[in-house]
Tab-separated table of C-alpha atoms in Angstrom:
chain	number	residue	atom	x	y	z
A	300	UNK	CA	-50.284	29.925	-15.489
A	301	UNK	CA	-48.128	27.266	-13.829
A	302	UNK	CA	-47.145	27.500	-10.159
A	303	UNK	CA	-43.643	26.665	-8.912
A	304	UNK	CA	-42.665	25.993	-5.300
A	305	UNK	CA	-38.969	26.720	-4.642
A	306	UNK	CA	-37.171	25.878	-1.412
A	307	UNK	CA	-33.990	27.737	-0.485
A	308	UNK	CA	-35.217	30.645	-2.596
A	309	UNK	CA	-33.436	33.484	-0.785
A	310	UNK	CA	-29.985	33.027	-2.343
A	311	UNK	CA	-27.915	31.200	-4.932
A	312	UNK	CA	-29.586	28.734	-7.276
A	313	UNK	CA	-33.017	29.128	-5.684
A	314	UNK	CA	-33.042	32.894	-6.078
A	315	UNK	CA	-31.721	32.779	-9.648
A	316	UNK	CA	-34.382	30.203	-10.551
A	317	UNK	CA	-37.119	32.353	-9.036
A	318	UNK	CA	-35.938	35.364	-11.041
A	319	UNK	CA	-35.902	33.399	-14.301
A	320	UNK	CA	-39.284	31.768	-13.655
A	321	UNK	CA	-40.783	35.206	-12.935
A	322	UNK	CA	-39.622	36.428	-16.356
A	323	UNK	CA	-41.349	33.411	-17.869
A	324	UNK	CA	-44.686	34.140	-16.185
A	325	UNK	CA	-44.628	31.292	-13.671
A	326	UNK	CA	-46.489	31.926	-10.409
A	327	UNK	CA	-44.107	31.557	-7.457
A	328	UNK	CA	-44.159	30.163	-3.941
A	329	UNK	CA	-40.804	31.215	-2.484
A	330	UNK	CA	-39.595	29.462	0.658
A	331	UNK	CA	-36.726	30.170	3.017
A	332	UNK	CA	-35.717	30.923	6.581
A	333	UNK	CA	-34.740	34.593	6.151
A	334	UNK	CA	-37.867	36.728	6.273
A	335	UNK	CA	-36.224	39.965	5.131
A	336	UNK	CA	-34.732	38.340	2.043
A	337	UNK	CA	-38.061	36.712	1.194
A	338	UNK	CA	-39.795	40.083	1.442
A	339	UNK	CA	-37.182	41.741	-0.786
A	340	UNK	CA	-37.494	39.013	-3.404
A	341	UNK	CA	-41.282	39.154	-3.323
A	342	UNK	CA	-41.170	42.915	-3.820
A	343	UNK	CA	-38.798	42.527	-6.779
A	344	UNK	CA	-40.600	39.686	-8.550
A	345	UNK	CA	-44.202	40.761	-7.901
A	346	UNK	CA	-43.718	43.272	-10.725
A	347	UNK	CA	-43.502	40.319	-13.128
A	348	UNK	CA	-45.694	37.545	-11.723
A	349	UNK	CA	-47.842	36.473	-8.764
A	350	UNK	CA	-45.673	35.724	-5.729
A	351	UNK	CA	-46.255	34.488	-2.219
A	352	UNK	CA	-43.670	33.551	0.398
A	353	UNK	CA	-43.422	30.965	3.168
A	354	UNK	CA	-40.919	31.393	5.992
A	355	UNK	CA	-40.003	28.026	7.496
A	356	UNK	CA	-37.150	25.600	8.104
A	357	UNK	CA	-37.408	22.538	5.833
A	358	UNK	CA	-35.854	20.356	8.549
A	359	UNK	CA	-38.793	20.987	10.910
A	360	UNK	CA	-41.657	18.782	9.759
A	361	UNK	CA	-44.358	20.637	11.715
A	362	UNK	CA	-43.232	23.964	10.212
A	363	UNK	CA	-43.266	22.441	6.720
A	364	UNK	CA	-46.754	21.002	7.113
A	365	UNK	CA	-48.322	24.111	8.620
A	366	UNK	CA	-46.635	26.489	6.151
A	367	UNK	CA	-47.790	24.538	3.098
A	368	UNK	CA	-51.289	24.105	4.538
A	369	UNK	CA	-51.478	27.910	4.908
A	370	UNK	CA	-50.975	28.635	1.205
A	371	UNK	CA	-53.594	30.946	-0.348
A	372	UNK	CA	-56.100	29.085	-2.523
A	373	UNK	CA	-54.652	30.326	-5.827
A	374	UNK	CA	-51.182	29.038	-4.870
A	375	UNK	CA	-52.166	25.590	-3.592
A	376	UNK	CA	-52.055	23.841	-6.972
A	377	UNK	CA	-48.287	23.261	-7.326
A	378	UNK	CA	-47.167	22.234	-10.810
A	379	UNK	CA	-43.391	22.377	-10.256
A	380	UNK	CA	-41.503	21.594	-7.050
A	381	UNK	CA	-37.852	22.632	-6.940
A	382	UNK	CA	-36.220	20.857	-3.988
A	383	UNK	CA	-33.257	23.227	-3.792
A	384	UNK	CA	-32.731	23.831	-0.050
A	385	UNK	CA	-29.507	22.214	1.098
A	386	UNK	CA	-26.255	22.895	2.871
A	387	UNK	CA	-22.770	21.675	3.726
A	388	UNK	CA	-21.280	22.128	7.171
A	389	UNK	CA	-17.595	21.590	7.758
A	390	UNK	CA	-14.965	19.690	5.805
A	391	UNK	CA	-13.406	17.153	8.163
A	392	UNK	CA	-12.466	13.509	8.370
A	393	UNK	CA	-15.062	11.115	9.731
A	394	UNK	CA	-13.138	10.784	12.998
A	395	UNK	CA	-12.898	14.556	13.489
A	396	UNK	CA	-16.327	15.527	12.161
A	397	UNK	CA	-18.902	17.377	14.232
A	398	UNK	CA	-22.082	15.445	15.035
A	399	UNK	CA	-23.998	18.749	14.994
A	400	UNK	CA	-22.743	19.350	11.443
A	401	UNK	CA	-23.787	15.836	10.434
A	402	UNK	CA	-27.265	16.356	11.863
A	403	UNK	CA	-27.656	19.692	10.067
A	404	UNK	CA	-26.740	18.183	6.688
A	405	UNK	CA	-28.911	15.097	7.022
A	406	UNK	CA	-31.848	17.063	8.451
A	407	UNK	CA	-31.899	19.621	5.642
A	408	UNK	CA	-30.506	17.766	2.615
A	409	UNK	CA	-32.427	14.524	3.142
A	410	UNK	CA	-35.249	14.913	5.660
A	411	UNK	CA	-36.121	18.411	4.473
A	412	UNK	CA	-36.468	17.237	0.886
A	413	UNK	CA	-38.710	14.391	2.066
A	414	UNK	CA	-40.904	16.581	4.294
A	415	UNK	CA	-41.566	19.129	1.539
A	416	UNK	CA	-42.169	16.502	-1.130
A	417	UNK	CA	-44.571	14.587	1.117
A	418	UNK	CA	-46.620	17.749	1.729
A	419	UNK	CA	-46.784	18.740	-1.953
A	420	UNK	CA	-47.458	15.313	-3.488
A	421	UNK	CA	-51.169	14.787	-2.673
A	422	UNK	CA	-52.256	17.558	-5.042
A	423	UNK	CA	-49.933	16.360	-7.809
A	424	UNK	CA	-51.269	12.821	-7.431
A	425	UNK	CA	-54.850	14.088	-7.506
A	426	UNK	CA	-54.090	16.122	-10.654
A	427	UNK	CA	-52.233	13.214	-12.280
A	428	UNK	CA	-49.469	15.649	-13.231
A	429	UNK	CA	-46.549	17.549	-11.774
A	430	UNK	CA	-42.799	17.951	-11.966
A	431	UNK	CA	-40.320	17.462	-9.125
A	432	UNK	CA	-36.759	18.699	-9.654
A	433	UNK	CA	-34.280	17.633	-6.994
A	434	UNK	CA	-31.068	19.637	-6.784
A	435	UNK	CA	-28.333	17.164	-5.977
A	436	UNK	CA	-24.590	17.525	-6.409
A	437	UNK	CA	-21.680	15.824	-8.090
A	438	UNK	CA	-20.879	14.910	-4.466
A	439	UNK	CA	-23.800	12.504	-4.817
A	440	UNK	CA	-22.001	10.751	-7.653
A	441	UNK	CA	-18.367	10.795	-6.512
A	442	UNK	CA	-17.117	10.822	-2.899
A	443	UNK	CA	-14.192	13.098	-2.075
A	444	UNK	CA	-11.825	13.279	0.896
A	445	UNK	CA	-13.424	14.858	3.998
A	446	UNK	CA	-16.788	14.998	2.205
A	447	UNK	CA	-18.145	11.899	4.025
A	448	UNK	CA	-21.555	12.953	5.452
A	449	UNK	CA	-22.210	15.718	2.917
A	450	UNK	CA	-21.517	13.230	0.126
A	451	UNK	CA	-23.726	10.662	1.870
A	452	UNK	CA	-26.588	13.176	2.016
A	453	UNK	CA	-26.283	13.883	-1.701
A	454	UNK	CA	-26.002	10.177	-2.538
A	455	UNK	CA	-29.321	9.914	-0.674
A	456	UNK	CA	-30.819	12.644	-2.870
A	457	UNK	CA	-29.671	10.711	-5.930
A	458	UNK	CA	-31.304	7.511	-4.623
A	459	UNK	CA	-34.508	9.300	-3.611
A	460	UNK	CA	-34.732	10.907	-7.034
A	461	UNK	CA	-34.649	7.470	-8.680
A	462	UNK	CA	-37.090	6.021	-6.152
A	463	UNK	CA	-39.546	8.903	-6.566
A	464	UNK	CA	-39.584	8.345	-10.312
A	465	UNK	CA	-40.524	4.698	-9.813
A	466	UNK	CA	-43.140	5.351	-7.135
A	467	UNK	CA	-44.797	8.223	-9.003
A	468	UNK	CA	-44.760	6.725	-12.476
A	469	UNK	CA	-48.398	5.619	-12.160
A	470	UNK	CA	-49.417	9.237	-11.560
A	471	UNK	CA	-47.817	10.827	-14.634
A	472	UNK	CA	-45.475	12.873	-12.422
A	473	UNK	CA	-42.083	13.754	-13.867
A	474	UNK	CA	-39.048	13.555	-11.575
A	475	UNK	CA	-35.605	14.883	-12.413
A	476	UNK	CA	-32.307	15.582	-10.677
A	477	UNK	CA	-29.687	18.169	-11.528
A	478	UNK	CA	-26.241	17.597	-10.044
A	479	UNK	CA	-23.986	20.682	-10.222
A	480	UNK	CA	-20.256	20.720	-9.663
A	481	UNK	CA	-18.661	23.847	-8.228
A	482	UNK	CA	-21.139	26.760	-8.192
A	483	UNK	CA	-20.067	30.143	-6.830
A	484	UNK	CA	-22.751	30.887	-4.225
A	485	UNK	CA	-22.922	31.275	-0.422
A	486	UNK	CA	-22.387	27.497	-0.195
A	487	UNK	CA	-18.737	27.689	0.875
A	488	UNK	CA	-19.405	30.563	3.300
A	489	UNK	CA	-21.809	28.234	5.112
A	490	UNK	CA	-19.485	25.229	4.891
A	491	UNK	CA	-16.608	27.212	6.404
A	492	UNK	CA	-18.858	28.912	8.962
A	493	UNK	CA	-18.408	32.474	7.743
A	494	UNK	CA	-14.693	32.264	6.942
A	495	UNK	CA	-15.083	34.276	3.728
A	496	UNK	CA	-11.376	34.256	2.868
A	497	UNK	CA	-11.266	30.460	2.961
A	498	UNK	CA	-14.522	30.318	1.004
A	499	UNK	CA	-13.056	32.523	-1.743
A	500	UNK	CA	-10.163	30.099	-2.299
A	501	UNK	CA	-12.651	27.436	-3.420
A	502	UNK	CA	-13.518	29.529	-6.482
A	503	UNK	CA	-10.135	31.149	-7.221
A	504	UNK	CA	-8.006	30.396	-10.285
A	505	UNK	CA	-10.836	29.295	-12.591
A	506	UNK	CA	-14.358	30.223	-13.657
A	507	UNK	CA	-16.881	28.406	-11.467
A	508	UNK	CA	-20.475	27.824	-12.443
A	509	UNK	CA	-22.819	30.664	-11.500
A	510	UNK	CA	-26.265	30.308	-9.954
A	511	UNK	CA	-27.762	31.673	-13.182
A	512	UNK	CA	-26.185	28.802	-15.139
A	513	UNK	CA	-28.037	26.233	-13.055
A	514	UNK	CA	-31.271	28.252	-13.135
A	515	UNK	CA	-31.081	28.239	-16.938
A	516	UNK	CA	-30.721	24.447	-16.919
A	517	UNK	CA	-33.618	24.033	-14.473
A	518	UNK	CA	-35.773	26.198	-16.718
A	519	UNK	CA	-34.813	24.109	-19.750
A	520	UNK	CA	-35.669	20.873	-17.952
A	521	UNK	CA	-39.111	22.013	-16.748
A	522	UNK	CA	-40.125	23.516	-20.099
A	523	UNK	CA	-39.674	20.352	-22.185
A	524	UNK	CA	-42.846	18.888	-23.730
A	525	UNK	CA	-44.702	16.849	-21.109
A	526	UNK	CA	-43.751	13.510	-22.669
A	527	UNK	CA	-40.045	14.387	-22.133
A	528	UNK	CA	-38.413	13.803	-18.734
A	529	UNK	CA	-34.697	14.584	-18.351
A	530	UNK	CA	-33.967	12.037	-15.657
A	531	UNK	CA	-30.501	12.927	-14.437
A	532	UNK	CA	-28.177	15.750	-15.427
A	533	UNK	CA	-24.600	16.423	-14.277
A	534	UNK	CA	-23.030	19.815	-14.956
A	535	UNK	CA	-19.461	20.915	-14.247
A	536	UNK	CA	-17.638	24.155	-14.935
A	537	UNK	CA	-15.257	23.593	-17.837
A	538	UNK	CA	-12.277	23.723	-15.472
A	539	UNK	CA	-13.629	20.840	-13.378
A	540	UNK	CA	-13.195	17.260	-14.604
A	541	UNK	CA	-14.316	15.388	-11.482
A	542	UNK	CA	-15.198	16.021	-7.853
A	543	UNK	CA	-11.501	16.481	-7.082
A	544	UNK	CA	-9.826	17.493	-10.376
A	545	UNK	CA	-9.933	21.229	-11.126
A	546	UNK	CA	-7.704	23.084	-13.556
A	547	UNK	CA	-6.672	26.189	-11.597
A	548	UNK	CA	-4.398	28.590	-13.482
């Protein structure tokens, strides 16, 4: 049985991926900041597979290190790492942007990914196998107005994904990135700081991608024969042609 470690597992793409992996008999390490949601998900998925949870903030390196070090013995051997935790805060010009928002995005989207990967890698290197899937964004391919620091953080994920593949090539470790366009999750609620009405307008007038769509793609990527590595995958909803062009009816 393979073991998958999923960050940001309590909602959206992370949760949908956990649910699909459970159906496919993959042992799960589910990570997030919200203890109650982790407990609910563990209760749900334990009926299908072995599940443990870790409550920590990926942006806090000491929390990351101690949480991963505390894993039960049968969960320590991570085969698949899904670097999914990420966020967007605010949508403002560079001159009007909040430094606190910038810090939050860089700390979670970039540093958090690095902290978790660093803690998981020694076992993968020792095993001479493993699969890292980094969840990026089309914002890491194409900058849009007012996206500045969020886009920069996702451009960093794109660069790190490529760098990881080079650095880990000697150790037979696969590295892949999936870059979704507009996905209807809690993402916009966070970006607009709980303004649910504004968040809804992001997904109105067209059919956005759903978390389950991305989970299905993640599952496809990680279940290819070991000699196959899907390096970089961009996925849009049909209505979206670029970061800024959306056909809203």
